[in-house]
PDB file of N, CA and C in Angstrom:
ATOM      1  N   MET A   1     106.502 124.145 117.652  1.00  0.00           N
ATOM      2  CA  MET A   1     106.114 122.855 118.220  1.00  0.00           C
ATOM      3  C   MET A   1     104.643 122.618 117.888  1.00  0.00           C
ATOM      4  N   ILE A   2     104.331 121.435 117.425  1.00  0.00           N
ATOM      5  CA  ILE A   2     102.960 121.079 117.066  1.00  0.00           C
ATOM      6  C   ILE A   2     102.177 120.729 118.323  1.00  0.00           C
ATOM      7  N   ASN A   3     100.943 121.174 118.382  1.00  0.00           N
ATOM      8  CA  ASN A   3     100.051 120.884 119.492  1.00  0.00           C
ATOM      9  C   ASN A   3      99.969 119.376 119.712  1.00  0.00           C
ATOM     10  N   ALA A   4     100.112 118.938 120.952  1.00  0.00           N
ATOM     11  CA  ALA A   4     100.138 117.510 121.285  1.00  0.00           C
ATOM     12  C   ALA A   4      98.850 116.800 120.890  1.00  0.00           C
ATOM     13  N   GLN A   5      97.713 117.461 121.035  1.00  0.00           N
ATOM     14  CA  GLN A   5      96.443 116.832 120.674  1.00  0.00           C
ATOM     15  C   GLN A   5      96.347 116.598 119.171  1.00  0.00           C
ATOM     16  N   LEU A   6      96.833 117.554 118.385  1.00  0.00           N
ATOM     17  CA  LEU A   6      96.846 117.366 116.925  1.00  0.00           C
ATOM     18  C   LEU A   6      97.719 116.183 116.543  1.00  0.00           C
ATOM     19  N   LYS A   7      98.886 116.121 117.150  1.00  0.00           N
ATOM     20  CA  LYS A   7      99.829 115.050 116.841  1.00  0.00           C
ATOM     21  C   LYS A   7      99.286 113.690 117.263  1.00  0.00           C
ATOM     22  N   LYS A   8      98.674 113.643 118.431  1.00  0.00           N
ATOM     23  CA  LYS A   8      98.134 112.393 118.947  1.00  0.00           C
ATOM     24  C   LYS A   8      97.118 111.800 117.974  1.00  0.00           C
ATOM     25  N   GLY A   9      96.334 112.657 117.341  1.00  0.00           N
ATOM     26  CA  GLY A   9      95.313 112.205 116.424  1.00  0.00           C
ATOM     27  C   GLY A   9      95.840 111.561 115.160  1.00  0.00           C
ATOM     28  N   VAL A  10      97.062 111.863 114.784  1.00  0.00           N
ATOM     29  CA  VAL A  10      97.596 111.304 113.536  1.00  0.00           C
ATOM     30  C   VAL A  10      98.683 110.248 113.762  1.00  0.00           C
ATOM     31  N   LEU A  11      99.060 110.001 115.012  1.00  0.00           N
ATOM     32  CA  LEU A  11     100.110 109.015 115.273  1.00  0.00           C
ATOM     33  C   LEU A  11      99.739 107.621 114.787  1.00  0.00           C
ATOM     34  N   GLU A  12      98.479 107.240 114.963  1.00  0.00           N
ATOM     35  CA  GLU A  12      98.056 105.913 114.501  1.00  0.00           C
ATOM     36  C   GLU A  12      98.265 105.794 112.993  1.00  0.00           C
ATOM     37  N   LEU A  13      97.885 106.815 112.243  1.00  0.00           N
ATOM     38  CA  LEU A  13      98.100 106.804 110.790  1.00  0.00           C
ATOM     39  C   LEU A  13      99.586 106.711 110.471  1.00  0.00           C
ATOM     40  N   CYS A  14     100.413 107.445 111.191  1.00  0.00           N
ATOM     41  CA  CYS A  14     101.861 107.415 110.953  1.00  0.00           C
ATOM     42  C   CYS A  14     102.439 106.035 111.239  1.00  0.00           C
ATOM     43  N   VAL A  15     102.031 105.412 112.343  1.00  0.00           N
ATOM     44  CA  VAL A  15     102.515 104.068 112.689  1.00  0.00           C
ATOM     45  C   VAL A  15     102.090 103.073 111.616  1.00  0.00           C
ATOM     46  N   LEU A  16     100.826 103.104 111.233  1.00  0.00           N
ATOM     47  CA  LEU A  16     100.345 102.183 110.199  1.00  0.00           C
ATOM     48  C   LEU A  16     101.074 102.411 108.872  1.00  0.00           C
ATOM     49  N   SER A  17     101.339 103.667 108.546  1.00  0.00           N
ATOM     50  CA  SER A  17     102.027 103.975 107.290  1.00  0.00           C
ATOM     51  C   SER A  17     103.453 103.445 107.285  1.00  0.00           C
ATOM     52  N   LEU A  18     104.151 103.583 108.415  1.00  0.00           N
ATOM     53  CA  LEU A  18     105.504 103.024 108.497  1.00  0.00           C
ATOM     54  C   LEU A  18     105.473 101.505 108.397  1.00  0.00           C
ATOM     55  N   LEU A  19     104.485 100.892 109.023  1.00  0.00           N
ATOM     56  CA  LEU A  19     104.368  99.430 108.955  1.00  0.00           C
ATOM     57  C   LEU A  19     103.959  98.960 107.562  1.00  0.00           C
ATOM     58  N   SER A  20     103.321  99.831 106.792  1.00  0.00           N
ATOM     59  CA  SER A  20     102.964  99.440 105.425  1.00  0.00           C
ATOM     60  C   SER A  20     104.204  99.326 104.538  1.00  0.00           C
ATOM     61  N   GLU A  21     105.290  99.979 104.943  1.00  0.00           N
ATOM     62  CA  GLU A  21     106.550  99.902 104.208  1.00  0.00           C
ATOM     63  C   GLU A  21     107.299  98.610 104.521  1.00  0.00           C
ATOM     64  N   GLN A  22     107.312  98.238 105.822  1.00  0.00           N
ATOM     65  CA  GLN A  22     108.014  97.029 106.262  1.00  0.00           C
ATOM     66  C   GLN A  22     107.679  96.758 107.722  1.00  0.00           C
ATOM     67  N   ASP A  23     107.861  95.508 108.152  1.00  0.00           N
ATOM     68  CA  ASP A  23     107.678  95.145 109.556  1.00  0.00           C
ATOM     69  C   ASP A  23     108.739  95.884 110.374  1.00  0.00           C
ATOM     70  N   ARG A  24     108.366  96.289 111.572  1.00  0.00           N
ATOM     71  CA  ARG A  24     109.295  97.015 112.444  1.00  0.00           C
ATOM     72  C   ARG A  24     109.028  96.633 113.897  1.00  0.00           C
ATOM     73  N   TYR A  25     110.031  96.834 114.748  1.00  0.00           N
ATOM     74  CA  TYR A  25     109.832  96.634 116.184  1.00  0.00           C
ATOM     75  C   TYR A  25     109.547  97.996 116.812  1.00  0.00           C
ATOM     76  N   GLY A  26     109.004  97.990 118.021  1.00  0.00           N
ATOM     77  CA  GLY A  26     108.507  99.201 118.653  1.00  0.00           C
ATOM     78  C   GLY A  26     109.500 100.338 118.733  1.00  0.00           C
ATOM     79  N   TYR A  27     110.693 100.058 119.233  1.00  0.00           N
ATOM     80  CA  TYR A  27     111.692 101.122 119.367  1.00  0.00           C
ATOM     81  C   TYR A  27     112.066 101.683 118.002  1.00  0.00           C
ATOM     82  N   GLU A  28     112.149 100.815 117.006  1.00  0.00           N
ATOM     83  CA  GLU A  28     112.465 101.256 115.645  1.00  0.00           C
ATOM     84  C   GLU A  28     111.380 102.211 115.129  1.00  0.00           C
ATOM     85  N   LEU A  29     110.122 101.889 115.411  1.00  0.00           N
ATOM     86  CA  LEU A  29     109.030 102.783 115.014  1.00  0.00           C
ATOM     87  C   LEU A  29     109.167 104.144 115.685  1.00  0.00           C
ATOM     88  N   ALA A  30     109.426 104.134 116.979  1.00  0.00           N
ATOM     89  CA  ALA A  30     109.582 105.391 117.714  1.00  0.00           C
ATOM     90  C   ALA A  30     110.739 106.210 117.149  1.00  0.00           C
ATOM     91  N   GLU A  31     111.834 105.551 116.853  1.00  0.00           N
ATOM     92  CA  GLU A  31     112.996 106.246 116.274  1.00  0.00           C
ATOM     93  C   GLU A  31     112.661 106.828 114.904  1.00  0.00           C
ATOM     94  N   GLN A  32     111.975 106.063 114.083  1.00  0.00           N
ATOM     95  CA  GLN A  32     111.599 106.515 112.745  1.00  0.00           C
ATOM     96  C   GLN A  32     110.674 107.730 112.838  1.00  0.00           C
ATOM     97  N   LEU A  33     109.693 107.659 113.719  1.00  0.00           N
ATOM     98  CA  LEU A  33     108.783 108.792 113.901  1.00  0.00           C
ATOM     99  C   LEU A  33     109.528 110.024 114.407  1.00  0.00           C
ATOM    100  N   SER A  34     110.481 109.801 115.311  1.00  0.00           N
ATOM    101  CA  SER A  34     111.229 110.908 115.912  1.00  0.00           C
ATOM    102  C   SER A  34     112.110 111.645 114.912  1.00  0.00           C
ATOM    103  N   GLN A  35     112.378 111.023 113.790  1.00  0.00           N
ATOM    104  CA  GLN A  35     113.168 111.709 112.761  1.00  0.00           C
ATOM    105  C   GLN A  35     112.383 112.850 112.121  1.00  0.00           C
ATOM    106  N   THR A  36     111.054 112.779 112.210  1.00  0.00           N
ATOM    107  CA  THR A  36     110.210 113.795 111.600  1.00  0.00           C
ATOM    108  C   THR A  36     109.473 114.640 112.627  1.00  0.00           C
ATOM    109  N   MET A  37     109.026 114.013 113.719  1.00  0.00           N
ATOM    110  CA  MET A  37     108.275 114.738 114.744  1.00  0.00           C
ATOM    111  C   MET A  37     108.726 114.282 116.122  1.00  0.00           C
ATOM    112  N   HIS A  38     108.493 115.122 117.110  1.00  0.00           N
ATOM    113  CA  HIS A  38     108.883 114.769 118.477  1.00  0.00           C
ATOM    114  C   HIS A  38     107.868 113.781 119.037  1.00  0.00           C
ATOM    115  N   VAL A  39     108.313 112.528 119.239  1.00  0.00           N
ATOM    116  CA  VAL A  39     107.451 111.467 119.757  1.00  0.00           C
ATOM    117  C   VAL A  39     108.248 110.673 120.782  1.00  0.00           C
ATOM    118  N   SER A  40     107.650 110.435 121.938  1.00  0.00           N
ATOM    119  CA  SER A  40     108.328 109.623 122.947  1.00  0.00           C
ATOM    120  C   SER A  40     108.020 108.152 122.702  1.00  0.00           C
ATOM    121  N   ASP A  41     108.927 107.291 123.154  1.00  0.00           N
ATOM    122  CA  ASP A  41     108.705 105.842 123.038  1.00  0.00           C
ATOM    123  C   ASP A  41     107.378 105.475 123.693  1.00  0.00           C
ATOM    124  N   GLY A  42     107.076 106.120 124.807  1.00  0.00           N
ATOM    125  CA  GLY A  42     105.879 105.812 125.562  1.00  0.00           C
ATOM    126  C   GLY A  42     104.586 106.098 124.811  1.00  0.00           C
ATOM    127  N   ALA A  43     104.634 106.930 123.783  1.00  0.00           N
ATOM    128  CA  ALA A  43     103.433 107.226 123.001  1.00  0.00           C
ATOM    129  C   ALA A  43     103.151 106.139 121.974  1.00  0.00           C
ATOM    130  N   VAL A  44     104.181 105.421 121.549  1.00  0.00           N
ATOM    131  CA  VAL A  44     104.040 104.443 120.464  1.00  0.00           C
ATOM    132  C   VAL A  44     103.473 103.116 120.965  1.00  0.00           C
ATOM    133  N   TYR A  45     103.928 102.666 122.113  1.00  0.00           N
ATOM    134  CA  TYR A  45     103.534 101.328 122.582  1.00  0.00           C
ATOM    135  C   TYR A  45     102.037 101.174 122.861  1.00  0.00           C
ATOM    136  N   PRO A  46     101.357 102.165 123.455  1.00  0.00           N
ATOM    137  CA  PRO A  46      99.907 102.011 123.607  1.00  0.00           C
ATOM    138  C   PRO A  46      99.183 101.901 122.260  1.00  0.00           C
ATOM    139  N   ILE A  47      99.664 102.628 121.272  1.00  0.00           N
ATOM    140  CA  ILE A  47      99.076 102.540 119.934  1.00  0.00           C
ATOM    141  C   ILE A  47      99.273 101.143 119.367  1.00  0.00           C
ATOM    142  N   LEU A  48     100.477 100.599 119.530  1.00  0.00           N
ATOM    143  CA  LEU A  48     100.757  99.248 119.024  1.00  0.00           C
ATOM    144  C   LEU A  48      99.888  98.204 119.723  1.00  0.00           C
ATOM    145  N   ARG A  49      99.719  98.344 121.032  1.00  0.00           N
ATOM    146  CA  ARG A  49      98.864  97.396 121.767  1.00  0.00           C
ATOM    147  C   ARG A  49      97.420  97.470 121.270  1.00  0.00           C
ATOM    148  N   ARG A  50      96.929  98.673 121.065  1.00  0.00           N
ATOM    149  CA  ARG A  50      95.557  98.829 120.581  1.00  0.00           C
ATOM    150  C   ARG A  50      95.405  98.282 119.166  1.00  0.00           C
ATOM    151  N   LEU A  51      96.374  98.570 118.302  1.00  0.00           N
ATOM    152  CA  LEU A  51      96.324  98.049 116.930  1.00  0.00           C
ATOM    153  C   LEU A  51      96.332  96.527 116.917  1.00  0.00           C
ATOM    154  N   ALA A  52      97.086  95.919 117.829  1.00  0.00           N
ATOM    155  CA  ALA A  52      97.106  94.452 117.927  1.00  0.00           C
ATOM    156  C   ALA A  52      95.770  93.932 118.433  1.00  0.00           C
ATOM    157  N   ALA A  53      95.194  94.592 119.444  1.00  0.00           N
ATOM    158  CA  ALA A  53      93.909  94.172 119.992  1.00  0.00           C
ATOM    159  C   ALA A  53      92.803  94.285 118.947  1.00  0.00           C
ATOM    160  N   GLU A  54      92.915  95.266 118.065  1.00  0.00           N
ATOM    161  CA  GLU A  54      91.924  95.472 117.005  1.00  0.00           C
ATOM    162  C   GLU A  54      92.220  94.629 115.760  1.00  0.00           C
ATOM    163  N   GLU A  55      93.276  93.822 115.833  1.00  0.00           N
ATOM    164  CA  GLU A  55      93.708  92.926 114.746  1.00  0.00           C
ATOM    165  C   GLU A  55      94.137  93.670 113.487  1.00  0.00           C
ATOM    166  N   ASN A  56      94.684  94.873 113.678  1.00  0.00           N
ATOM    167  CA  ASN A  56      95.272  95.620 112.567  1.00  0.00           C
ATOM    168  C   ASN A  56      96.734  95.239 112.358  1.00  0.00           C
ATOM    169  N   VAL A  57      97.354  94.684 113.408  1.00  0.00           N
ATOM    170  CA  VAL A  57      98.731  94.206 113.316  1.00  0.00           C
ATOM    171  C   VAL A  57      98.840  92.853 114.010  1.00  0.00           C
ATOM    172  N   THR A  58      99.828  92.093 113.591  1.00  0.00           N
ATOM    173  CA  THR A  58     100.206  90.877 114.302  1.00  0.00           C
ATOM    174  C   THR A  58     101.640  91.076 114.772  1.00  0.00           C
ATOM    175  N   THR A  59     102.073  90.224 115.678  1.00  0.00           N
ATOM    176  CA  THR A  59     103.434  90.339 116.193  1.00  0.00           C
ATOM    177  C   THR A  59     104.156  89.004 116.059  1.00  0.00           C
ATOM    178  N   TYR A  60     105.461  89.091 116.006  1.00  0.00           N
ATOM    179  CA  TYR A  60     106.303  87.904 116.040  1.00  0.00           C
ATOM    180  C   TYR A  60     107.650  88.290 116.636  1.00  0.00           C
ATOM    181  N   LEU A  61     108.321  87.323 117.208  1.00  0.00           N
ATOM    182  CA  LEU A  61     109.638  87.564 117.805  1.00  0.00           C
ATOM    183  C   LEU A  61     110.719  87.203 116.809  1.00  0.00           C
ATOM    184  N   GLN A  62     111.774  88.003 116.796  1.00  0.00           N
ATOM    185  CA  GLN A  62     112.910  87.746 115.922  1.00  0.00           C
ATOM    186  C   GLN A  62     114.187  87.970 116.715  1.00  0.00           C
ATOM    187  N   THR A  63     115.135  87.069 116.534  1.00  0.00           N
ATOM    188  CA  THR A  63     116.416  87.167 117.218  1.00  0.00           C
ATOM    189  C   THR A  63     117.166  88.414 116.771  1.00  0.00           C
ATOM    190  N   SER A  64     117.771  89.077 117.739  1.00  0.00           N
ATOM    191  CA  SER A  64     118.579  90.260 117.467  1.00  0.00           C
ATOM    192  C   SER A  64     120.048  89.915 117.643  1.00  0.00           C
ATOM    193  N   SER A  65     120.893  90.489 116.799  1.00  0.00           N
ATOM    194  CA  SER A  65     122.328  90.234 116.917  1.00  0.00           C
ATOM    195  C   SER A  65     122.957  91.012 118.063  1.00  0.00           C
ATOM    196  N   VAL A  66     122.215  91.954 118.642  1.00  0.00           N
ATOM    197  CA  VAL A  66     122.785  92.808 119.689  1.00  0.00           C
ATOM    198  C   VAL A  66     122.032  92.740 121.012  1.00  0.00           C
ATOM    199  N   GLY A  67     121.268  91.710 121.235  1.00  0.00           N
ATOM    200  CA  GLY A  67     120.547  91.624 122.501  1.00  0.00           C
ATOM    201  C   GLY A  67     119.424  90.612 122.433  1.00  0.00           C
ATOM    202  N   PRO A  68     118.422  90.791 123.292  1.00  0.00           N
ATOM    203  CA  PRO A  68     117.311  89.836 123.340  1.00  0.00           C
ATOM    204  C   PRO A  68     116.452  89.911 122.076  1.00  0.00           C
ATOM    205  N   GLN A  69     115.560  88.941 121.949  1.00  0.00           N
ATOM    206  CA  GLN A  69     114.646  88.933 120.810  1.00  0.00           C
ATOM    207  C   GLN A  69     113.816  90.210 120.804  1.00  0.00           C
ATOM    208  N   ARG A  70     113.441  90.610 119.593  1.00  0.00           N
ATOM    209  CA  ARG A  70     112.617  91.805 119.440  1.00  0.00           C
ATOM    210  C   ARG A  70     111.238  91.402 118.943  1.00  0.00           C
ATOM    211  N   LYS A  71     110.227  92.130 119.433  1.00  0.00           N
ATOM    212  CA  LYS A  71     108.862  91.906 118.970  1.00  0.00           C
ATOM    213  C   LYS A  71     108.619  92.805 117.758  1.00  0.00           C
ATOM    214  N   TYR A  72     108.397  92.170 116.621  1.00  0.00           N
ATOM    215  CA  TYR A  72     108.114  92.895 115.388  1.00  0.00           C
ATOM    216  C   TYR A  72     106.611  92.982 115.173  1.00  0.00           C
ATOM    217  N   TYR A  73     106.201  94.070 114.537  1.00  0.00           N
ATOM    218  CA  TYR A  73     104.799  94.304 114.217  1.00  0.00           C
ATOM    219  C   TYR A  73     104.638  94.271 112.704  1.00  0.00           C
ATOM    220  N   SER A  74     103.584  93.592 112.275  1.00  0.00           N
ATOM    221  CA  SER A  74     103.310  93.421 110.854  1.00  0.00           C
ATOM    222  C   SER A  74     101.846  93.752 110.591  1.00  0.00           C
ATOM    223  N   LEU A  75     101.580  94.479 109.509  1.00  0.00           N
ATOM    224  CA  LEU A  75     100.195  94.802 109.172  1.00  0.00           C
ATOM    225  C   LEU A  75      99.434  93.563 108.725  1.00  0.00           C
ATOM    226  N   THR A  76      98.201  93.480 109.137  1.00  0.00           N
ATOM    227  CA  THR A  76      97.283  92.454 108.649  1.00  0.00           C
ATOM    228  C   THR A  76      96.531  93.052 107.448  1.00  0.00           C
ATOM    229  N   PRO A  77      95.803  92.229 106.701  1.00  0.00           N
ATOM    230  CA  PRO A  77      94.971  92.806 105.628  1.00  0.00           C
ATOM    231  C   PRO A  77      94.007  93.874 106.170  1.00  0.00           C
ATOM    232  N   GLN A  78      93.455  93.648 107.341  1.00  0.00           N
ATOM    233  CA  GLN A  78      92.582  94.650 107.968  1.00  0.00           C
ATOM    234  C   GLN A  78      93.373  95.918 108.278  1.00  0.00           C
ATOM    235  N   GLY A  79      94.623  95.764 108.718  1.00  0.00           N
ATOM    236  CA  GLY A  79      95.470  96.915 109.012  1.00  0.00           C
ATOM    237  C   GLY A  79      95.759  97.743 107.772  1.00  0.00           C
ATOM    238  N   ILE A  80      95.927  97.078 106.648  1.00  0.00           N
ATOM    239  CA  ILE A  80      96.141  97.788 105.379  1.00  0.00           C
ATOM    240  C   ILE A  80      94.901  98.615 105.044  1.00  0.00           C
ATOM    241  N   GLU A  81      93.720  98.025 105.206  1.00  0.00           N
ATOM    242  CA  GLU A  81      92.471  98.748 104.953  1.00  0.00           C
ATOM    243  C   GLU A  81      92.324  99.928 105.910  1.00  0.00           C
ATOM    244  N   THR A  82      92.663  99.718 107.188  1.00  0.00           N
ATOM    245  CA  THR A  82      92.574 100.793 108.175  1.00  0.00           C
ATOM    246  C   THR A  82      93.516 101.931 107.808  1.00  0.00           C
ATOM    247  N   GLN A  83      94.734 101.605 107.420  1.00  0.00           N
ATOM    248  CA  GLN A  83      95.709 102.629 107.030  1.00  0.00           C
ATOM    249  C   GLN A  83      95.199 103.424 105.833  1.00  0.00           C
ATOM    250  N   GLN A  84      94.667 102.741 104.837  1.00  0.00           N
ATOM    251  CA  GLN A  84      94.166 103.426 103.644  1.00  0.00           C
ATOM    252  C   GLN A  84      92.966 104.312 103.975  1.00  0.00           C
ATOM    253  N   SER A  85      92.094 103.832 104.847  1.00  0.00           N
ATOM    254  CA  SER A  85      90.931 104.607 105.257  1.00  0.00           C
ATOM    255  C   SER A  85      91.341 105.857 106.042  1.00  0.00           C
ATOM    256  N   LEU A  86      92.258 105.683 107.006  1.00  0.00           N
ATOM    257  CA  LEU A  86      92.730 106.833 107.791  1.00  0.00           C
ATOM    258  C   LEU A  86      93.456 107.843 106.909  1.00  0.00           C
ATOM    259  N   LEU A  87      94.211 107.359 105.930  1.00  0.00           N
ATOM    260  CA  LEU A  87      94.921 108.255 105.017  1.00  0.00           C
ATOM    261  C   LEU A  87      93.923 109.070 104.198  1.00  0.00           C
ATOM    262  N   ALA A  88      92.872 108.427 103.695  1.00  0.00           N
ATOM    263  CA  ALA A  88      91.848 109.148 102.931  1.00  0.00           C
ATOM    264  C   ALA A  88      91.161 110.196 103.814  1.00  0.00           C
ATOM    265  N   GLU A  89      90.862 109.832 105.076  1.00  0.00           N
ATOM    266  CA  GLU A  89      90.243 110.781 106.000  1.00  0.00           C
ATOM    267  C   GLU A  89      91.174 111.953 106.270  1.00  0.00           C
ATOM    268  N   TRP A  90      92.460 111.659 106.464  1.00  0.00           N
ATOM    269  CA  TRP A  90      93.443 112.710 106.729  1.00  0.00           C
ATOM    270  C   TRP A  90      93.542 113.656 105.536  1.00  0.00           C
ATOM    271  N   GLN A  91      93.595 113.112 104.330  1.00  0.00           N
ATOM    272  CA  GLN A  91      93.711 113.943 103.131  1.00  0.00           C
ATOM    273  C   GLN A  91      92.480 114.828 102.964  1.00  0.00           C
ATOM    274  N   GLU A  92      91.294 114.299 103.280  1.00  0.00           N
ATOM    275  CA  GLU A  92      90.071 115.093 103.195  1.00  0.00           C
ATOM    276  C   GLU A  92      90.081 116.197 104.254  1.00  0.00           C
ATOM    277  N   LEU A  93      90.521 115.880 105.462  1.00  0.00           N
ATOM    278  CA  LEU A  93      90.603 116.893 106.513  1.00  0.00           C
ATOM    279  C   LEU A  93      91.564 118.007 106.120  1.00  0.00           C
ATOM    280  N   VAL A  94      92.719 117.653 105.590  1.00  0.00           N
ATOM    281  CA  VAL A  94      93.697 118.656 105.145  1.00  0.00           C
ATOM    282  C   VAL A  94      93.086 119.533 104.053  1.00  0.00           C
ATOM    283  N   ARG A  95      92.363 118.918 103.120  1.00  0.00           N
ATOM    284  CA  ARG A  95      91.716 119.674 102.048  1.00  0.00           C
ATOM    285  C   ARG A  95      90.724 120.678 102.637  1.00  0.00           C
ATOM    286  N   GLN A  96      89.916 120.224 103.606  1.00  0.00           N
ATOM    287  CA  GLN A  96      88.914 121.096 104.214  1.00  0.00           C
ATOM    288  C   GLN A  96      89.553 122.240 104.996  1.00  0.00           C
ATOM    289  N   VAL A  97      90.584 121.934 105.770  1.00  0.00           N
ATOM    290  CA  VAL A  97      91.270 122.980 106.543  1.00  0.00           C
ATOM    291  C   VAL A  97      91.925 123.977 105.604  1.00  0.00           C
ATOM    292  N   ASN A  98      92.550 123.486 104.550  1.00  0.00           N
ATOM    293  CA  ASN A  98      93.166 124.397 103.573  1.00  0.00           C
ATOM    294  C   ASN A  98      92.125 125.298 102.903  1.00  0.00           C
ATOM    295  N   ALA A  99      90.933 124.765 102.648  1.00  0.00           N
ATOM    296  CA  ALA A  99      89.875 125.559 102.039  1.00  0.00           C
ATOM    297  C   ALA A  99      89.456 126.705 102.965  1.00  0.00           C
ATOM    298  N   ILE A 100      89.465 126.422 104.258  1.00  0.00           N
ATOM    299  CA  ILE A 100      89.053 127.438 105.242  1.00  0.00           C
ATOM    300  C   ILE A 100      90.170 128.442 105.489  1.00  0.00           C
ATOM    301  N   THR A 101      91.385 127.960 105.608  1.00  0.00           N
ATOM    302  CA  THR A 101      92.509 128.819 105.987  1.00  0.00           C
ATOM    303  C   THR A 101      93.205 129.471 104.801  1.00  0.00           C
ATOM    304  N   GLY A 102      92.853 129.061 103.589  1.00  0.00           N
ATOM    305  CA  GLY A 102      93.529 129.597 102.415  1.00  0.00           C
ATOM    306  C   GLY A 102      94.876 128.970 102.183  1.00  0.00           C
ATOM    307  N   GLY A 103      95.071 127.768 102.764  1.00  0.00           N
ATOM    308  CA  GLY A 103      96.324 127.047 102.599  1.00  0.00           C
ATOM    309  C   GLY A 103      96.507 126.546 101.185  1.00  0.00           C
ATOM    310  N   ASP A 104      97.507 125.758 100.985  1.00  0.00           N
ATOM    311  CA  ASP A 104      97.861 125.209  99.680  1.00  0.00           C
ATOM    312  C   ASP A 104      96.624 124.588  99.017  1.00  0.00           C
ATOM    313  N   GLN A 105      96.376 124.947  97.796  1.00  0.00           N
ATOM    314  CA  GLN A 105      95.191 124.470  97.073  1.00  0.00           C
ATOM    315  C   GLN A 105      95.482 123.307  96.139  1.00  0.00           C
ATOM    316  N   THR A 106      96.590 122.586  96.360  1.00  0.00           N
ATOM    317  CA  THR A 106      96.924 121.458  95.474  1.00  0.00           C
ATOM    318  C   THR A 106      96.142 120.235  95.810  1.00  0.00           C
TER     319      THR A 106
END
């Protein structure tokens, strides 16, 4: 099991990365994340609210064939820049940790 603090630090990057592929609604994001790591629905929504407040994402409602309208999240141009910046920071951190721990040198 991955340390919760480590995971919390990269969830924003993961959410932005999934949104860079396509617009998604909150539950869909949580489900997508859960396919790779253990994430509760409750962890995703505060991130989405903050990303919206920071204008990294916009929202819109779309009719669902199986229930009420869903709120979809879409990256803004600023959100794309934020995702790319966080990804570069993450890659540099991984490189530094690998240098210290003797991890993969690729």
